[in-house]
Amino acid sequence: MQCVRRQPVRTKSQESLYRAQIKTTASNNLKRLGLEGDKDLQFLMNGGDLLKVRSGSWKKTRYYKLQEDCKTLWHESKKTLKSKQTFSVEDIEEVRTGRQTDGLRKYTEESVEGRAFSILFKSQQKGLDLIASSEEEAKKWVGGLEKVISNIKNLTPQKKTEHWIYSCMRKADKNFDNKISQKELKSFLQDINIEVDEDYAEMLFQKCDKSKCGFLEGKEIEHFYEILTQREEIKVIYGEYAKTDGLMSAADLLNFLLNEQREDASQNDALQLIEKYELDENAKAKQQMTKDGFLMYLHQPEGLIFNPAHKSVYQDMKQPLNHYFISSSHNTYLLEDQLKGPSSTEAYIKALLKGCRCVELDCWDGSDGEPVIYHGYTLTSKILFKDVIKAIKEYAFKMTEYPVILSLENHCSVAQQKIMAQHLISILGSTLVTKPLGDQMPTCLPSPEELKGRFIVKGKRLDKLDMFSEESKTAEEDSVTEEEDDEGDEEDQEKKSSKTKLLTLAKELSDIVIYCKSVHFRGFEDSRDKQSFYEMASFKEGKAVKLAEEAANNYIHHNTDKLSRIYPAGLRTDSSNYNPVPLWNAGCQIVALNFQTPCAEMDMNQGLFLQNGQSGYNLKPSFLRDQDTKFDPITLPEGPWLKNKSLHLMVISAQQLPKVSKRESSIVDPIVKVQIYGVPADTTVAETQYIENNGFNPMWNENFQFDVRVPDLALVRFLIEDYDSSSNNEFIGQYTLPFNCLKNGYHHVPLLTKKGDHLSSAGLFVHIMVVDAE
């Protein structure tokens, strides 16, 4: 191999070579994604002008282009060519065609419908509203982006790692000659979140620099990649069971599945895994599994910590609605805080795509006779009621087909209530429940199965379910709004209450409240004697928590045949959340949280509803459905709920943790916390030591034991933070799942961002063993 001296400035011939290399890099990346020769992708890589829309007066042309790594979009202003910006395709939540965002609907004409599209992001980053020069170009942009997103999502873990590492290497290759110097190697290692001392970096470099010319290129870079991605812990586990000429036979793999994973597996199951995940065709032909195939298996659903049997709908969905925990949102229209933040249809879309099944609509009189939604008596912005209903209809059943409850907070005049009813009926059509199911008057709530694809309205009703009344009259005294239950500011409360007392209810709106009539809670005895099965109360968090702590068994009995909705206190103006677990322990079904706020409480909510097909409905344990139950989460009397399990957990390693600081030289010091949430006796936390300066492949090998008395109500949360001795640790990633969804054996734990999105390639590797406690 010939050594070539580096030059700080590229000559014309070097420039030509550089361009050729860029073209080759792009071609290789398209191959990795399986998109070589795709015309839409070529169009994206050539780039083009798009009109960016921010407001009625701010519409500017920007040049957009997909970079050679096939995962980064670059754009610049034509006037200020220096202001270049990029974002990753992996950060895109959705590419939406047409004028389907608040901004495009508000600031553009219907005539651009076919040329308009939007790029929406997973994080808080503002979405891009764009208009192409023609409908054909818009289709190419949307089609190309969707292909890249889909293909990156479907890359194997190994391919994702390879793609990411080579992208980082190109970034470290400062003069674009496809060679890596020792200095660039150090920069590259920092970029992938690992700090090494000078001696180790030099040793690693010398080991790979076979040509001894001071640079790594070609096969030397490949060798460096192999050293870097070697998983010592996988090598040890594989070596324990690979007893057939250094490889795993089907019998060896079965031995691993039975002894380590504690699976009820057969020889045929082992053969299927080899057929499915072995990468080496020669090994596959011999019905053997290599170390790479074994690692591939451990990264697939069968090798992840979440039990695949619980991933699809596996629970009985034919019981009454009150027998389920229901994923629920508070003030769903808000994107930020409760006082001055924006309201948006986008907030409903995000909540529904996270599996939320109960959304809230605060309805007020709007101008031009059109009802609006916003947080009353605040500076939050307003959106049209009809636009919200359209967005809900469009996205309600994309994630799951089980029913959506529309929780109405009605502050409108009779005239605008009638318009609300018209919009609900005309937009939702036959999907809206407007009368009891079946031919006879029901005696209990219908099931999620019976209500598939349907909308239920929760709100006030003028009369009993089996009676009808004149056009409009004052709502029944016991029909209240959320604010009347709120113990917030008295003066502000007085204003709201005086308006509420004067409120009259339109029969048209009243008539479509069938199964969820809002009533005031006056005590458990009153509810037991007077509350009908279709009537439900809302509780502010403070009142609900007090009942859950001081009268848990009574609250559980109440919730065996009635729905309860819990909502955050009015003082949570920052949209913070309360702990939902004590309310679930008391059998409360609709525990409404601020979905827009990343926090541990939302992690618990998403973790609980990760099971059962992410349907948004989880069947409550039998002891929370039994009307004669003696269960009390505080005192824990003897009963079938005490299953006493011991969780033996080994935190082994992590892979490719993201940086938390913007500084290039910053490397994380990861620490793992394992948190158990459930009944008070089970709630606990344990943590590992921190690993200094290694976010790429930190290794702990630390053991923990947790004794869990009521596993049916327990959640397990894995939290990784960047340790800091002088201030609070910084969040890196987390994963929460129900205790009963844990799989025994060696497993990877996928990691999520604060917003609940998957961290590509990052993960935790653990060993789990759940046994009966002695």
Short mmCIF file of N, CA and C in Angstrom, two decimals, residues 394-537:
data_model
loop_
_atom_site.label_atom_id
_atom_site.label_comp_id
_atom_site.label_asym_id
_atom_site.label_seq_id
_atom_site.Cartn_x
_atom_site.Cartn_y
_atom_site.Cartn_z
N GLU A 394 -59.47 11.38 11.59
CA GLU A 394 -58.41 10.93 10.68
C GLU A 394 -57.41 10.01 11.38
N TYR A 395 -57.10 10.28 12.67
CA TYR A 395 -56.00 9.59 13.34
C TYR A 395 -56.42 8.65 14.47
N ALA A 396 -57.70 8.64 14.81
CA ALA A 396 -58.15 7.89 15.99
C ALA A 396 -57.79 6.42 15.95
N PHE A 397 -57.89 5.80 14.79
CA PHE A 397 -57.75 4.34 14.72
C PHE A 397 -56.54 3.89 13.90
N LYS A 398 -55.56 4.77 13.74
CA LYS A 398 -54.33 4.37 13.05
C LYS A 398 -53.47 3.47 13.93
N MET A 399 -53.49 3.73 15.24
CA MET A 399 -52.66 2.97 16.18
C MET A 399 -53.40 1.72 16.68
N THR A 400 -54.67 1.88 16.94
CA THR A 400 -55.49 0.79 17.48
C THR A 400 -56.94 1.03 17.12
N GLU A 401 -57.71 -0.04 16.98
CA GLU A 401 -59.10 0.11 16.54
C GLU A 401 -60.08 0.20 17.71
N TYR A 402 -59.56 0.18 18.94
CA TYR A 402 -60.47 0.22 20.08
C TYR A 402 -60.99 1.63 20.33
N PRO A 403 -62.14 1.77 21.02
CA PRO A 403 -62.90 3.03 21.03
C PRO A 403 -62.17 4.23 21.64
N VAL A 404 -62.58 5.41 21.16
CA VAL A 404 -62.06 6.68 21.67
C VAL A 404 -63.17 7.40 22.41
N ILE A 405 -62.86 7.86 23.64
CA ILE A 405 -63.80 8.64 24.44
C ILE A 405 -63.48 10.11 24.25
N LEU A 406 -64.48 10.91 23.82
CA LEU A 406 -64.33 12.35 23.66
C LEU A 406 -64.86 13.02 24.92
N SER A 407 -63.97 13.49 25.77
CA SER A 407 -64.37 14.09 27.04
C SER A 407 -64.61 15.58 26.83
N LEU A 408 -65.90 15.99 26.80
CA LEU A 408 -66.26 17.38 26.50
C LEU A 408 -66.33 18.20 27.78
N GLU A 409 -65.62 19.32 27.79
CA GLU A 409 -65.81 20.36 28.81
C GLU A 409 -66.57 21.46 28.11
N ASN A 410 -67.86 21.52 28.35
CA ASN A 410 -68.76 22.36 27.56
C ASN A 410 -69.04 23.70 28.24
N HIS A 411 -68.56 24.80 27.63
CA HIS A 411 -68.81 26.15 28.15
C HIS A 411 -69.55 26.99 27.11
N CYS A 412 -70.13 26.34 26.11
CA CYS A 412 -70.73 27.06 24.98
C CYS A 412 -72.20 27.43 25.22
N SER A 413 -72.65 28.43 24.48
CA SER A 413 -74.07 28.79 24.46
C SER A 413 -74.85 27.68 23.78
N VAL A 414 -76.18 27.68 23.96
CA VAL A 414 -77.02 26.64 23.34
C VAL A 414 -76.83 26.63 21.83
N ALA A 415 -76.74 27.81 21.23
CA ALA A 415 -76.61 27.89 19.76
C ALA A 415 -75.34 27.19 19.28
N GLN A 416 -74.24 27.45 19.97
CA GLN A 416 -72.99 26.82 19.53
C GLN A 416 -72.88 25.36 19.97
N GLN A 417 -73.60 24.97 21.02
CA GLN A 417 -73.69 23.55 21.37
C GLN A 417 -74.35 22.78 20.24
N LYS A 418 -75.37 23.37 19.65
CA LYS A 418 -76.05 22.71 18.52
C LYS A 418 -75.09 22.52 17.36
N ILE A 419 -74.22 23.52 17.14
CA ILE A 419 -73.23 23.40 16.07
C ILE A 419 -72.21 22.31 16.42
N MET A 420 -71.83 22.23 17.70
CA MET A 420 -70.94 21.15 18.13
C MET A 420 -71.55 19.79 17.80
N ALA A 421 -72.82 19.63 18.15
CA ALA A 421 -73.52 18.36 17.89
C ALA A 421 -73.56 18.07 16.39
N GLN A 422 -73.82 19.12 15.59
CA GLN A 422 -73.86 18.94 14.13
C GLN A 422 -72.50 18.45 13.60
N HIS A 423 -71.44 19.09 14.07
CA HIS A 423 -70.10 18.69 13.62
C HIS A 423 -69.79 17.26 14.03
N LEU A 424 -70.09 16.91 15.28
CA LEU A 424 -69.83 15.55 15.75
C LEU A 424 -70.55 14.53 14.89
N ILE A 425 -71.83 14.79 14.61
CA ILE A 425 -72.65 13.83 13.84
C ILE A 425 -72.24 13.79 12.37
N SER A 426 -72.02 14.98 11.77
CA SER A 426 -71.71 15.00 10.33
C SER A 426 -70.30 14.51 10.03
N ILE A 427 -69.32 14.85 10.89
CA ILE A 427 -67.93 14.46 10.63
C ILE A 427 -67.68 13.00 11.01
N LEU A 428 -68.18 12.59 12.18
CA LEU A 428 -67.90 11.23 12.66
C LEU A 428 -68.88 10.19 12.08
N GLY A 429 -70.06 10.66 11.65
CA GLY A 429 -71.03 9.77 11.00
C GLY A 429 -71.39 8.56 11.84
N SER A 430 -71.38 7.40 11.22
CA SER A 430 -71.82 6.17 11.89
C SER A 430 -70.84 5.69 12.96
N THR A 431 -69.64 6.27 12.98
CA THR A 431 -68.68 5.85 14.02
C THR A 431 -69.03 6.45 15.39
N LEU A 432 -69.90 7.46 15.42
CA LEU A 432 -70.30 8.08 16.69
C LEU A 432 -71.43 7.29 17.33
N VAL A 433 -71.28 6.93 18.58
CA VAL A 433 -72.35 6.22 19.30
C VAL A 433 -73.42 7.25 19.68
N THR A 434 -74.62 7.09 19.11
CA THR A 434 -75.71 8.05 19.37
C THR A 434 -76.91 7.40 20.06
N LYS A 435 -76.80 6.10 20.29
CA LYS A 435 -77.85 5.40 21.03
C LYS A 435 -77.24 4.14 21.64
N PRO A 436 -77.87 3.59 22.68
CA PRO A 436 -77.33 2.36 23.29
C PRO A 436 -77.23 1.23 22.28
N LEU A 437 -76.19 0.41 22.40
CA LEU A 437 -76.03 -0.75 21.51
C LEU A 437 -77.10 -1.79 21.82
N GLY A 438 -77.54 -2.50 20.81
CA GLY A 438 -78.53 -3.57 21.01
C GLY A 438 -79.95 -3.04 20.98
N ASP A 439 -80.90 -3.95 21.16
CA ASP A 439 -82.32 -3.61 21.06
C ASP A 439 -82.94 -3.26 22.40
N GLN A 440 -82.29 -3.62 23.50
CA GLN A 440 -82.88 -3.37 24.82
C GLN A 440 -82.01 -2.41 25.61
N MET A 441 -82.61 -1.80 26.64
CA MET A 441 -81.85 -0.90 27.50
C MET A 441 -80.75 -1.69 28.21
N PRO A 442 -79.51 -1.23 28.15
CA PRO A 442 -78.41 -1.97 28.77
C PRO A 442 -78.43 -1.84 30.29
N THR A 443 -77.73 -2.75 30.93
CA THR A 443 -77.60 -2.69 32.40
C THR A 443 -76.13 -2.54 32.81
N CYS A 444 -75.24 -2.55 31.81
CA CYS A 444 -73.82 -2.32 32.10
C CYS A 444 -73.17 -1.70 30.86
N LEU A 445 -71.98 -1.21 31.03
CA LEU A 445 -71.26 -0.59 29.91
C LEU A 445 -70.88 -1.63 28.86
N PRO A 446 -70.84 -1.24 27.59
CA PRO A 446 -70.40 -2.18 26.55
C PRO A 446 -68.91 -2.44 26.66
N SER A 447 -68.41 -3.38 25.90
CA SER A 447 -67.00 -3.77 25.95
C SER A 447 -66.20 -3.04 24.87
N PRO A 448 -64.87 -2.99 25.02
CA PRO A 448 -64.04 -2.43 23.95
C PRO A 448 -64.24 -3.15 22.63
N GLU A 449 -64.46 -4.47 22.71
CA GLU A 449 -64.68 -5.25 21.48
C GLU A 449 -65.93 -4.80 20.75
N GLU A 450 -67.02 -4.57 21.50
CA GLU A 450 -68.28 -4.13 20.89
C GLU A 450 -68.17 -2.72 20.31
N LEU A 451 -67.25 -1.93 20.85
CA LEU A 451 -67.15 -0.52 20.46
C LEU A 451 -65.97 -0.26 19.50
N LYS A 452 -65.41 -1.30 18.93
CA LYS A 452 -64.29 -1.12 18.00
C LYS A 452 -64.64 -0.10 16.92
N GLY A 453 -63.72 0.84 16.69
CA GLY A 453 -63.91 1.82 15.62
C GLY A 453 -64.98 2.87 15.93
N ARG A 454 -65.38 2.99 17.19
CA ARG A 454 -66.46 3.92 17.54
C ARG A 454 -65.96 5.02 18.48
N PHE A 455 -66.72 6.12 18.49
CA PHE A 455 -66.46 7.25 19.38
C PHE A 455 -67.59 7.36 20.40
N ILE A 456 -67.21 7.59 21.67
CA ILE A 456 -68.18 7.79 22.74
C ILE A 456 -68.00 9.21 23.26
N VAL A 457 -69.09 9.93 23.47
CA VAL A 457 -69.00 11.29 24.02
C VAL A 457 -69.22 11.23 25.52
N LYS A 458 -68.30 11.83 26.27
CA LYS A 458 -68.45 12.00 27.71
C LYS A 458 -68.83 13.46 27.95
N GLY A 459 -69.92 13.68 28.69
CA GLY A 459 -70.35 15.05 28.96
C GLY A 459 -71.61 15.06 29.77
N LYS A 460 -72.25 16.23 29.82
CA LYS A 460 -73.49 16.36 30.58
C LYS A 460 -74.68 15.89 29.76
N ARG A 461 -75.69 15.42 30.47
CA ARG A 461 -76.92 14.96 29.82
C ARG A 461 -78.11 15.50 30.60
N LEU A 462 -79.18 15.84 29.87
CA LEU A 462 -80.35 16.46 30.49
C LEU A 462 -81.19 15.50 31.31
N ASP A 463 -81.15 14.23 30.97
CA ASP A 463 -82.10 13.30 31.56
C ASP A 463 -81.49 11.92 31.68
N LYS A 464 -82.29 11.00 32.19
CA LYS A 464 -81.86 9.60 32.27
C LYS A 464 -81.73 9.03 30.86
N LEU A 465 -80.97 7.96 30.73
CA LEU A 465 -80.69 7.39 29.41
C LEU A 465 -81.94 6.91 28.70
N ASP A 466 -82.98 6.52 29.44
CA ASP A 466 -84.18 5.96 28.81
C ASP A 466 -85.31 6.98 28.67
N MET A 467 -85.01 8.25 28.85
CA MET A 467 -86.04 9.29 28.75
C MET A 467 -85.60 10.35 27.76
N PHE A 468 -86.57 11.18 27.28
CA PHE A 468 -86.25 12.26 26.37
C PHE A 468 -86.93 13.53 26.85
N SER A 469 -86.34 14.66 26.45
CA SER A 469 -86.79 15.92 27.01
C SER A 469 -86.97 16.95 25.92
N GLU A 470 -87.46 18.17 26.31
CA GLU A 470 -87.65 19.23 25.34
C GLU A 470 -86.30 19.76 24.86
N GLU A 471 -86.36 20.75 23.92
CA GLU A 471 -85.17 21.16 23.20
C GLU A 471 -84.00 21.54 24.10
N SER A 472 -84.20 22.40 25.07
CA SER A 472 -83.10 22.74 25.96
C SER A 472 -83.64 23.18 27.30
N LYS A 473 -82.87 22.91 28.34
CA LYS A 473 -83.24 23.34 29.69
C LYS A 473 -81.97 23.35 30.53
N THR A 474 -82.07 23.86 31.74
CA THR A 474 -80.90 23.88 32.61
C THR A 474 -80.46 22.46 32.90
N ALA A 475 -79.17 22.25 32.85
CA ALA A 475 -78.64 20.90 33.11
C ALA A 475 -78.92 20.50 34.54
N GLU A 476 -79.05 19.19 34.76
CA GLU A 476 -79.32 18.68 36.10
C GLU A 476 -78.28 19.18 37.09
N GLU A 477 -78.70 19.38 38.31
CA GLU A 477 -77.81 19.93 39.33
C GLU A 477 -76.55 19.08 39.52
N ASP A 478 -76.70 17.78 39.36
CA ASP A 478 -75.53 16.93 39.61
C ASP A 478 -74.67 16.72 38.37
N SER A 479 -74.99 17.42 37.28
CA SER A 479 -74.14 17.37 36.09
C SER A 479 -73.17 18.53 36.15
N VAL A 480 -71.89 18.25 36.32
CA VAL A 480 -70.92 19.32 36.55
C VAL A 480 -69.78 19.27 35.55
N THR A 481 -69.06 20.40 35.49
CA THR A 481 -67.85 20.43 34.67
C THR A 481 -66.66 20.17 35.57
N GLU A 482 -65.52 19.96 34.93
CA GLU A 482 -64.30 19.68 35.68
C GLU A 482 -63.98 20.80 36.65
N GLU A 483 -64.15 22.06 36.22
CA GLU A 483 -63.75 23.18 37.05
C GLU A 483 -64.51 23.23 38.37
N GLU A 484 -65.77 22.75 38.41
CA GLU A 484 -66.53 22.78 39.65
C GLU A 484 -65.94 21.85 40.71
N ASP A 485 -65.24 20.84 40.26
CA ASP A 485 -64.58 19.92 41.19
C ASP A 485 -63.20 20.43 41.60
N ASP A 486 -62.69 21.41 40.87
CA ASP A 486 -61.34 21.91 41.10
C ASP A 486 -61.29 22.78 42.35
N GLU A 487 -60.29 22.55 43.17
CA GLU A 487 -60.15 23.34 44.39
C GLU A 487 -59.11 24.43 44.21
N GLY A 488 -59.08 25.05 43.02
CA GLY A 488 -58.08 26.06 42.71
C GLY A 488 -58.41 27.41 43.33
N ASP A 489 -57.93 28.47 42.69
CA ASP A 489 -58.09 29.83 43.18
C ASP A 489 -59.57 30.17 43.37
N GLU A 490 -59.94 30.61 44.57
CA GLU A 490 -61.36 30.81 44.90
C GLU A 490 -62.01 31.89 44.07
N GLU A 491 -61.31 33.03 43.89
CA GLU A 491 -61.90 34.14 43.14
C GLU A 491 -62.15 33.73 41.69
N ASP A 492 -61.13 33.09 41.09
CA ASP A 492 -61.26 32.61 39.72
C ASP A 492 -62.34 31.55 39.65
N GLN A 493 -62.42 30.72 40.70
CA GLN A 493 -63.41 29.65 40.76
C GLN A 493 -64.81 30.23 40.78
N GLU A 494 -64.98 31.35 41.51
CA GLU A 494 -66.29 31.99 41.62
C GLU A 494 -66.77 32.44 40.26
N LYS A 495 -65.84 33.04 39.48
CA LYS A 495 -66.20 33.51 38.13
C LYS A 495 -66.67 32.34 37.30
N LYS A 496 -65.90 31.25 37.34
CA LYS A 496 -66.22 30.09 36.52
C LYS A 496 -67.54 29.47 36.95
N SER A 497 -67.75 29.36 38.28
CA SER A 497 -68.95 28.72 38.79
C SER A 497 -70.19 29.51 38.41
N SER A 498 -70.09 30.86 38.47
CA SER A 498 -71.27 31.66 38.14
C SER A 498 -71.66 31.46 36.70
N LYS A 499 -70.66 31.34 35.81
CA LYS A 499 -70.97 31.09 34.40
C LYS A 499 -71.55 29.69 34.23
N THR A 500 -71.00 28.73 34.95
CA THR A 500 -71.45 27.35 34.81
C THR A 500 -72.90 27.19 35.25
N LYS A 501 -73.29 27.88 36.33
CA LYS A 501 -74.65 27.74 36.85
C LYS A 501 -75.69 28.24 35.85
N LEU A 502 -75.30 29.22 35.00
CA LEU A 502 -76.24 29.78 34.03
C LEU A 502 -76.30 28.95 32.75
N LEU A 503 -75.38 27.97 32.64
CA LEU A 503 -75.28 27.21 31.42
C LEU A 503 -76.52 26.35 31.17
N THR A 504 -77.06 26.44 29.96
CA THR A 504 -78.14 25.54 29.56
C THR A 504 -77.60 24.59 28.51
N LEU A 505 -78.26 23.47 28.39
CA LEU A 505 -77.74 22.40 27.55
C LEU A 505 -78.67 22.12 26.38
N ALA A 506 -78.12 22.10 25.17
CA ALA A 506 -78.90 21.80 23.98
C ALA A 506 -79.21 20.31 23.93
N LYS A 507 -80.46 20.01 23.60
CA LYS A 507 -80.88 18.61 23.54
C LYS A 507 -80.06 17.82 22.52
N GLU A 508 -79.70 18.48 21.40
CA GLU A 508 -78.93 17.80 20.35
C GLU A 508 -77.60 17.28 20.89
N LEU A 509 -76.95 18.08 21.76
CA LEU A 509 -75.68 17.65 22.33
C LEU A 509 -75.90 16.63 23.44
N SER A 510 -76.93 16.89 24.24
CA SER A 510 -77.26 15.98 25.34
C SER A 510 -77.55 14.57 24.83
N ASP A 511 -78.24 14.48 23.72
CA ASP A 511 -78.71 13.19 23.21
C ASP A 511 -77.59 12.26 22.74
N ILE A 512 -76.39 12.84 22.48
CA ILE A 512 -75.31 11.95 22.03
C ILE A 512 -74.36 11.58 23.18
N VAL A 513 -74.75 11.96 24.41
CA VAL A 513 -74.04 11.47 25.60
C VAL A 513 -74.76 10.20 26.04
N ILE A 514 -74.19 9.06 25.76
CA ILE A 514 -74.89 7.79 25.99
C ILE A 514 -74.31 7.02 27.18
N TYR A 515 -73.03 6.73 27.15
CA TYR A 515 -72.44 5.84 28.15
C TYR A 515 -71.57 6.54 29.19
N CYS A 516 -71.29 7.83 29.00
CA CYS A 516 -70.38 8.52 29.92
C CYS A 516 -70.97 9.87 30.34
N LYS A 517 -72.01 9.81 31.16
CA LYS A 517 -72.65 11.04 31.64
C LYS A 517 -71.87 11.56 32.86
N SER A 518 -71.44 12.82 32.81
CA SER A 518 -70.67 13.42 33.90
C SER A 518 -71.58 13.75 35.08
N VAL A 519 -71.19 13.28 36.27
CA VAL A 519 -71.94 13.61 37.50
C VAL A 519 -70.97 13.97 38.60
N HIS A 520 -71.49 14.62 39.64
CA HIS A 520 -70.67 15.01 40.78
C HIS A 520 -70.55 13.83 41.74
N PHE A 521 -69.37 13.69 42.34
CA PHE A 521 -69.15 12.63 43.33
C PHE A 521 -69.52 13.15 44.71
N ARG A 522 -70.45 12.46 45.38
CA ARG A 522 -70.90 12.89 46.72
C ARG A 522 -70.63 11.83 47.79
N GLY A 523 -69.70 10.97 47.52
CA GLY A 523 -69.37 9.94 48.50
C GLY A 523 -69.67 8.56 47.97
N PHE A 524 -69.00 7.56 48.51
CA PHE A 524 -69.15 6.20 48.02
C PHE A 524 -70.54 5.64 48.27
N GLU A 525 -71.12 5.97 49.41
CA GLU A 525 -72.46 5.46 49.72
C GLU A 525 -73.50 6.03 48.76
N ASP A 526 -73.41 7.34 48.51
CA ASP A 526 -74.34 7.99 47.58
C ASP A 526 -74.20 7.39 46.18
N SER A 527 -72.94 7.19 45.75
CA SER A 527 -72.70 6.61 44.42
C SER A 527 -73.26 5.19 44.32
N ARG A 528 -73.08 4.42 45.40
CA ARG A 528 -73.55 3.04 45.40
C ARG A 528 -75.08 3.00 45.28
N ASP A 529 -75.77 3.94 45.93
CA ASP A 529 -77.23 3.93 45.96
C ASP A 529 -77.87 4.62 44.75
N LYS A 530 -77.20 5.67 44.23
CA LYS A 530 -77.88 6.53 43.25
C LYS A 530 -77.22 6.59 41.86
N GLN A 531 -75.94 6.27 41.77
CA GLN A 531 -75.25 6.45 40.49
C GLN A 531 -75.51 5.28 39.55
N SER A 532 -75.96 5.61 38.34
CA SER A 532 -76.21 4.58 37.32
C SER A 532 -74.90 4.13 36.69
N PHE A 533 -74.92 2.98 36.03
CA PHE A 533 -73.69 2.41 35.46
C PHE A 533 -73.08 3.32 34.41
N TYR A 534 -73.89 4.14 33.72
CA TYR A 534 -73.39 5.00 32.65
C TYR A 534 -72.98 6.38 33.15
N GLU A 535 -73.09 6.62 34.45
CA GLU A 535 -72.70 7.91 35.03
C GLU A 535 -71.31 7.79 35.62
N MET A 536 -70.52 8.84 35.45
CA MET A 536 -69.14 8.79 35.93
C MET A 536 -68.72 10.13 36.52
N ALA A 537 -67.85 10.07 37.51
CA ALA A 537 -67.37 11.27 38.17
C ALA A 537 -65.92 11.53 37.78
#
